[in-house]
């Protein structure tokens, strides 16, 4: 087949899916902001997305901070710039690695389970059953997940930032011979509000992306076990890609000059 | 709008296709108020799609559907939702919410949509469970702890808990042993006795004889035949006869070999 044609078809398909996802988000939000609200569903999502992701995100953060310190030390030693390490660690963690790695971990953990749960509900007609019980599935199932992602990921990322800096601190002090007090002073000396704020904005966007991809692919899951499996894969893959792409654009928005 | 002799459900020209596959093709059907209509037809002929169009789960491509005289396809959303609130549905697999206890399933609509408090709703759920022959102890179990037959019963309890005037059953006996199937048929007869309208789809002839006042057969996307339940043994129609008798030879093409 003509390669131009293949590319054309592919891009049309992507645009179509994108349109569907935007429509899905619009319907969910449009209906979800109106009552009735389902507090229990919100609480469950907050716990699922936020609280139960703490171990995964915490572990990721501490080792990321630690390896950052180690890598920059061996690298920066070559031109006697070891003193930049506290700043490198804190800027990388707040601006970039905290939100991106937390987003990717949550995409794997939460996005996948959302897609699997909603997909199973779709396949076993539980979503259809909701509407026959005069309950709007967008309000009951989707909106709590979207809000959960939007709100909980920034909170997770605050924790990730603190733990990440701590990881760098521990390695620097225990292995690389830094003084604890001066390391901490250096950490905060060049840190600006925008570093943290941009990280939190990213986190909110990534959280929304993860919840939206998990919800969309689960809600529109194909039939049977195979359909649910495919939905789960798609949720994780599309969320991860969108996180990395949007990360670039948010960074550009904040720091481009 | 709705008088005693408007049918509870009135369908005209209903069409639905998925991609190039035509499932419902200009289908007409009336379900009389207070009667029990059973739609029969082979697997994959669009019986579930028909019910889902009525309930608004699937959007039809063309046609009108009136519930108690209210157009639910092109009418106003609010009026349609109100008309549909008169409907209860028992799904083919039960479709119980697996994260909720049995009683929370049964009382789902009362609690979530009608704002009943949980104590009251639980009581009512237990009473409703009793109507389908389940003991109060079942109330606190999770759906996954129940057998298939019990899940169907809970599904039935959930469908009738808010006292709908029209109730739908999607293959209520499929996958059950003959004794449990008979129990379910009996329960359906009980809960639909009186002024309640019922639309059941099935291919279980035992079930048809047990619960139908009237029978309609769906074939090629249309209602091919309809008549009183007494007529199914002498339907004057080769398709219905073949289906009722369960023959592989007849006017309904059946593929047996792989070519
Ligand atoms: N959501 C859907 N998407 C695509 N095809 C569907 C969908 N629902 C039903 N179909 C197709 O429509 C046909 C009728 O399905 P259904 O109404 O479930 O049959 P049955 O009469 O056994 O209940 C089947 O061929 C099925 O594959
Ligand atoms: Mg079916």
Coordinates of N, CA, C and O in Angstrom, one line a residue, chain B residues 81-156:
Chain B
X81 N -36.3 10.2 30.8 CA -35.8 9.6 32.0 C -36.9 9.3 33.0 O -36.8 8.2 33.6
X82 N -37.9 10.1 33.0 CA -39.0 9.8 33.9 C -39.8 8.6 33.5 O -40.1 7.7 34.3
X83 N -40.0 8.5 32.2 CA -40.7 7.3 31.6 C -39.9 6.0 31.9 O -40.4 5.0 32.3
X84 N -38.5 6.2 31.7 CA -37.7 5.0 31.9 C -37.5 4.6 33.4 O -37.2 3.5 33.7
X85 N -37.8 5.6 34.3 CA -37.7 5.3 35.7 C -38.8 4.3 36.1 O -38.8 3.7 37.2
X86 N -39.8 4.1 35.2 CA -40.9 3.1 35.5 C -40.4 1.7 35.2 O -41.2 0.8 35.3
X87 N -39.2 1.6 34.7 CA -38.7 0.3 34.2 C -37.7 -0.3 35.1 O -36.9 0.3 35.7
X88 N -37.8 -1.7 35.3 CA -36.7 -2.4 36.0 C -36.2 -3.5 35.0 O -36.9 -3.9 34.1
X89 N -35.0 -3.9 35.3 CA -34.3 -4.8 34.4 C -33.5 -5.9 35.1 O -32.7 -5.6 36.0
X90 N -33.7 -7.1 34.7 CA -32.9 -8.2 35.2 C -31.9 -8.6 34.0 O -32.4 -9.0 32.9
X91 N -30.7 -8.4 34.2 CA -29.7 -8.7 33.2 C -29.3 -10.1 33.0 O -29.5 -10.9 34.0
X92 N -28.9 -10.5 31.8 CA -28.6 -11.8 31.5 C -27.6 -12.5 32.5 O -27.9 -13.6 33.0
X93 N -26.5 -11.8 32.9 CA -25.6 -12.4 33.9 C -25.8 -11.9 35.3 O -25.0 -12.1 36.2
X94 N -27.0 -11.2 35.5 CA -27.2 -10.6 36.9 C -26.7 -9.2 37.0 O -27.4 -8.4 37.5
X95 N -25.5 -9.0 36.5 CA -24.9 -7.6 36.5 C -24.9 -7.0 37.8 O -25.1 -5.8 38.0
X96 N -24.7 -7.8 38.9 CA -24.6 -7.2 40.2 C -23.3 -6.4 40.4 O -22.3 -6.8 39.8
X97 N -23.4 -5.4 41.2 CA -22.2 -4.6 41.4 C -21.3 -5.4 42.4 O -21.7 -5.6 43.6
X98 N -20.1 -5.8 41.9 CA -19.4 -6.7 42.7 C -18.6 -6.1 43.9 O -18.1 -6.8 44.8
X99 N -18.6 -4.8 43.9 CA -18.0 -4.1 45.1 C -18.9 -3.8 46.2 O -18.6 -3.3 47.2
X100 N -20.2 -4.1 46.0 CA -21.2 -3.8 47.0 C -21.9 -5.1 47.5 O -22.0 -6.1 46.8
X101 N -22.3 -5.1 48.8 CA -23.0 -6.2 49.4 C -24.3 -6.5 48.7 O -24.8 -5.6 48.0
X102 N -24.8 -7.6 48.9 CA -26.1 -8.0 48.3 C -27.2 -7.0 48.6 O -27.9 -6.5 47.7
X103 N -27.3 -6.6 49.9 CA -28.4 -5.7 50.2 C -28.2 -4.3 49.6 O -29.2 -3.6 49.1
X104 N -26.9 -3.9 49.5 CA -26.6 -2.6 48.8 C -27.0 -2.6 47.3 O -27.4 -1.6 46.8
X105 N -26.8 -3.8 46.7 CA -27.2 -4.0 45.4 C -28.7 -3.8 45.2 O -29.2 -3.1 44.4
X106 N -29.4 -4.6 46.1 CA -30.9 -4.5 46.0 C -31.4 -3.1 46.3 O -32.4 -2.7 45.6
X107 N -30.8 -2.4 47.2 CA -31.3 -1.1 47.6 C -30.7 0.0 46.8 O -30.8 1.2 47.2
X108 N -29.9 -0.3 45.8 CA -29.0 0.7 45.2 C -29.8 1.9 44.7 O -29.5 3.0 45.1
X109 N -30.9 1.7 44.0 CA -31.7 2.8 43.5 C -32.3 3.6 44.6 O -32.3 4.8 44.6
X110 N -32.8 2.9 45.6 CA -33.4 3.6 46.7 C -32.5 4.5 47.5 O -32.8 5.6 47.8
X111 N -31.2 4.0 47.7 CA -30.3 4.8 48.4 C -29.6 5.9 47.5 O -29.6 7.1 47.9
X112 N -29.1 5.5 46.3 CA -28.4 6.4 45.5 C -29.3 7.4 44.8 O -28.9 8.6 44.7
X113 N -30.4 7.0 44.3 CA -31.2 7.8 43.4 C -32.4 8.5 44.2 O -32.8 9.5 43.9
X114 N -32.8 7.8 45.2 CA -34.0 8.3 45.9 C -33.7 8.8 47.3 O -34.6 9.2 48.0
X115 N -32.4 8.6 47.7 CA -32.0 9.2 49.0 C -32.6 8.6 50.2 O -32.6 9.3 51.3
X116 N -33.0 7.4 50.1 CA -33.5 6.7 51.3 C -32.4 6.5 52.3 O -31.3 6.2 51.9
X117 N -32.6 6.6 53.6 CA -31.5 6.3 54.5 C -31.2 4.8 54.6 O -32.0 4.0 54.3
X118 N -30.0 4.5 55.0 CA -29.5 3.2 54.8 C -30.2 2.1 55.7 O -30.4 1.0 55.3
X119 N -30.6 2.5 56.9 CA -31.2 1.6 57.8 C -32.6 1.1 57.1 O -32.9 -0.1 57.1
X120 N -33.3 2.1 56.7 CA -34.6 1.8 56.1 C -34.4 1.0 54.8 O -35.2 0.0 54.6
X121 N -33.4 1.4 54.1 CA -33.2 0.7 52.8 C -32.8 -0.7 53.0 O -33.2 -1.6 52.2
X122 N -32.0 -1.0 54.0 CA -31.6 -2.3 54.3 C -32.8 -3.2 54.7 O -32.9 -4.3 54.2
X123 N -33.7 -2.7 55.5 CA -34.9 -3.4 55.9 C -35.7 -3.7 54.6 O -36.1 -4.9 54.4
X124 N -35.9 -2.7 53.7 CA -36.6 -2.9 52.5 C -36.0 -4.0 51.6 O -36.6 -4.8 51.0
X125 N -34.6 -3.9 51.6 CA -33.9 -4.9 50.8 C -34.1 -6.3 51.3 O -34.3 -7.2 50.5
X126 N -34.1 -6.4 52.6 CA -34.3 -7.8 53.2 C -35.7 -8.3 52.9 O -35.9 -9.5 52.5
X127 N -36.7 -7.4 52.9 CA -38.0 -7.8 52.6 C -38.1 -8.2 51.1 O -38.8 -9.2 50.7
X128 N -37.4 -7.5 50.2 CA -37.4 -7.8 48.8 C -36.7 -9.1 48.6 O -37.2 -9.9 47.7
X129 N -35.6 -9.3 49.3 CA -34.9 -10.6 49.1 C -35.9 -11.8 49.5 O -35.8 -12.8 48.9
X130 N -36.7 -11.6 50.5 CA -37.6 -12.6 50.9 C -38.6 -12.9 49.8 O -39.0 -14.1 49.6
X131 N -39.0 -11.9 49.1 CA -39.9 -12.1 48.0 C -39.3 -13.0 46.9 O -40.1 -13.6 46.1
X132 N -38.0 -13.0 46.8 CA -37.4 -13.9 45.8 C -36.8 -15.2 46.4 O -36.0 -15.9 45.9
X133 N -37.2 -15.4 47.7 CA -36.9 -16.6 48.3 C -35.5 -16.7 48.9 O -34.9 -17.7 49.1
X134 N -34.9 -15.5 49.3 CA -33.6 -15.5 49.9 C -33.7 -15.1 51.3 O -34.5 -14.2 51.7
X135 N -32.9 -15.7 52.2 CA -32.9 -15.5 53.6 C -32.2 -14.2 54.0 O -31.4 -13.7 53.2
X136 N -32.6 -13.6 55.1 CA -31.9 -12.3 55.5 C -30.4 -12.4 55.6 O -29.7 -11.4 55.4
X137 N -29.9 -13.6 55.9 CA -28.4 -13.8 56.0 C -27.7 -13.4 54.7 O -26.5 -13.0 54.7
X138 N -28.4 -13.6 53.6 CA -27.8 -13.3 52.3 C -27.4 -11.8 52.2 O -26.5 -11.5 51.4
X139 N -28.2 -11.0 52.9 CA -28.1 -9.6 52.7 C -26.6 -9.0 52.8 O -26.2 -8.1 52.1
X140 N -25.8 -9.6 53.7 CA -24.5 -9.1 54.0 C -23.4 -9.8 53.2 O -22.2 -9.5 53.4
X141 N -23.8 -10.7 52.3 CA -22.8 -11.4 51.5 C -22.4 -10.5 50.3 O -23.1 -9.6 50.0
X142 N -21.2 -10.8 49.7 CA -20.8 -10.2 48.5 C -21.3 -11.0 47.3 O -21.4 -12.2 47.4
X143 N -21.6 -10.4 46.2 CA -22.1 -11.1 45.0 C -21.3 -12.3 44.6 O -21.8 -13.4 44.2
X144 N -19.9 -12.1 44.8 CA -19.0 -13.2 44.3 C -19.2 -14.5 45.2 O -18.8 -15.6 44.8
X145 N -19.8 -14.3 46.4 CA -20.0 -15.5 47.2 C -21.3 -16.3 46.9 O -21.6 -17.3 47.5
X146 N -22.0 -15.8 45.9 CA -23.3 -16.5 45.5 C -23.2 -17.4 44.3 O -22.4 -17.1 43.4
X147 N -24.0 -18.4 44.3 CA -24.1 -19.2 43.1 C -24.8 -18.5 42.0 O -25.5 -17.4 42.2
X148 N -24.8 -19.0 40.7 CA -25.4 -18.3 39.6 C -26.9 -18.1 39.8 O -27.4 -17.0 39.5
X149 N -27.6 -19.1 40.3 CA -29.0 -19.0 40.6 C -29.3 -17.9 41.6 O -30.3 -17.2 41.4
X150 N -28.5 -17.9 42.7 CA -28.8 -16.9 43.7 C -28.5 -15.5 43.1 O -29.2 -14.5 43.5
X151 N -27.4 -15.4 42.3 CA -27.2 -14.0 41.7 C -28.4 -13.6 40.9 O -28.7 -12.4 40.9
X152 N -29.0 -14.5 40.1 CA -30.2 -14.1 39.3 C -31.3 -13.7 40.3 O -32.0 -12.7 40.0
X153 N -31.4 -14.4 41.4 CA -32.5 -14.0 42.3 C -32.2 -12.6 42.9 O -33.1 -11.8 43.0
X154 N -31.0 -12.3 43.2 CA -30.6 -11.0 43.7 C -30.9 -9.9 42.7 O -31.4 -8.9 42.9
X155 N -30.5 -10.3 41.4 CA -30.7 -9.4 40.3 C -32.2 -9.1 40.2 O -32.6 -7.9 39.9
X156 N -33.0 -10.1 40.3 CA -34.5 -9.9 40.3 C -35.0 -9.0 41.4 O -35.8 -8.1 41.2

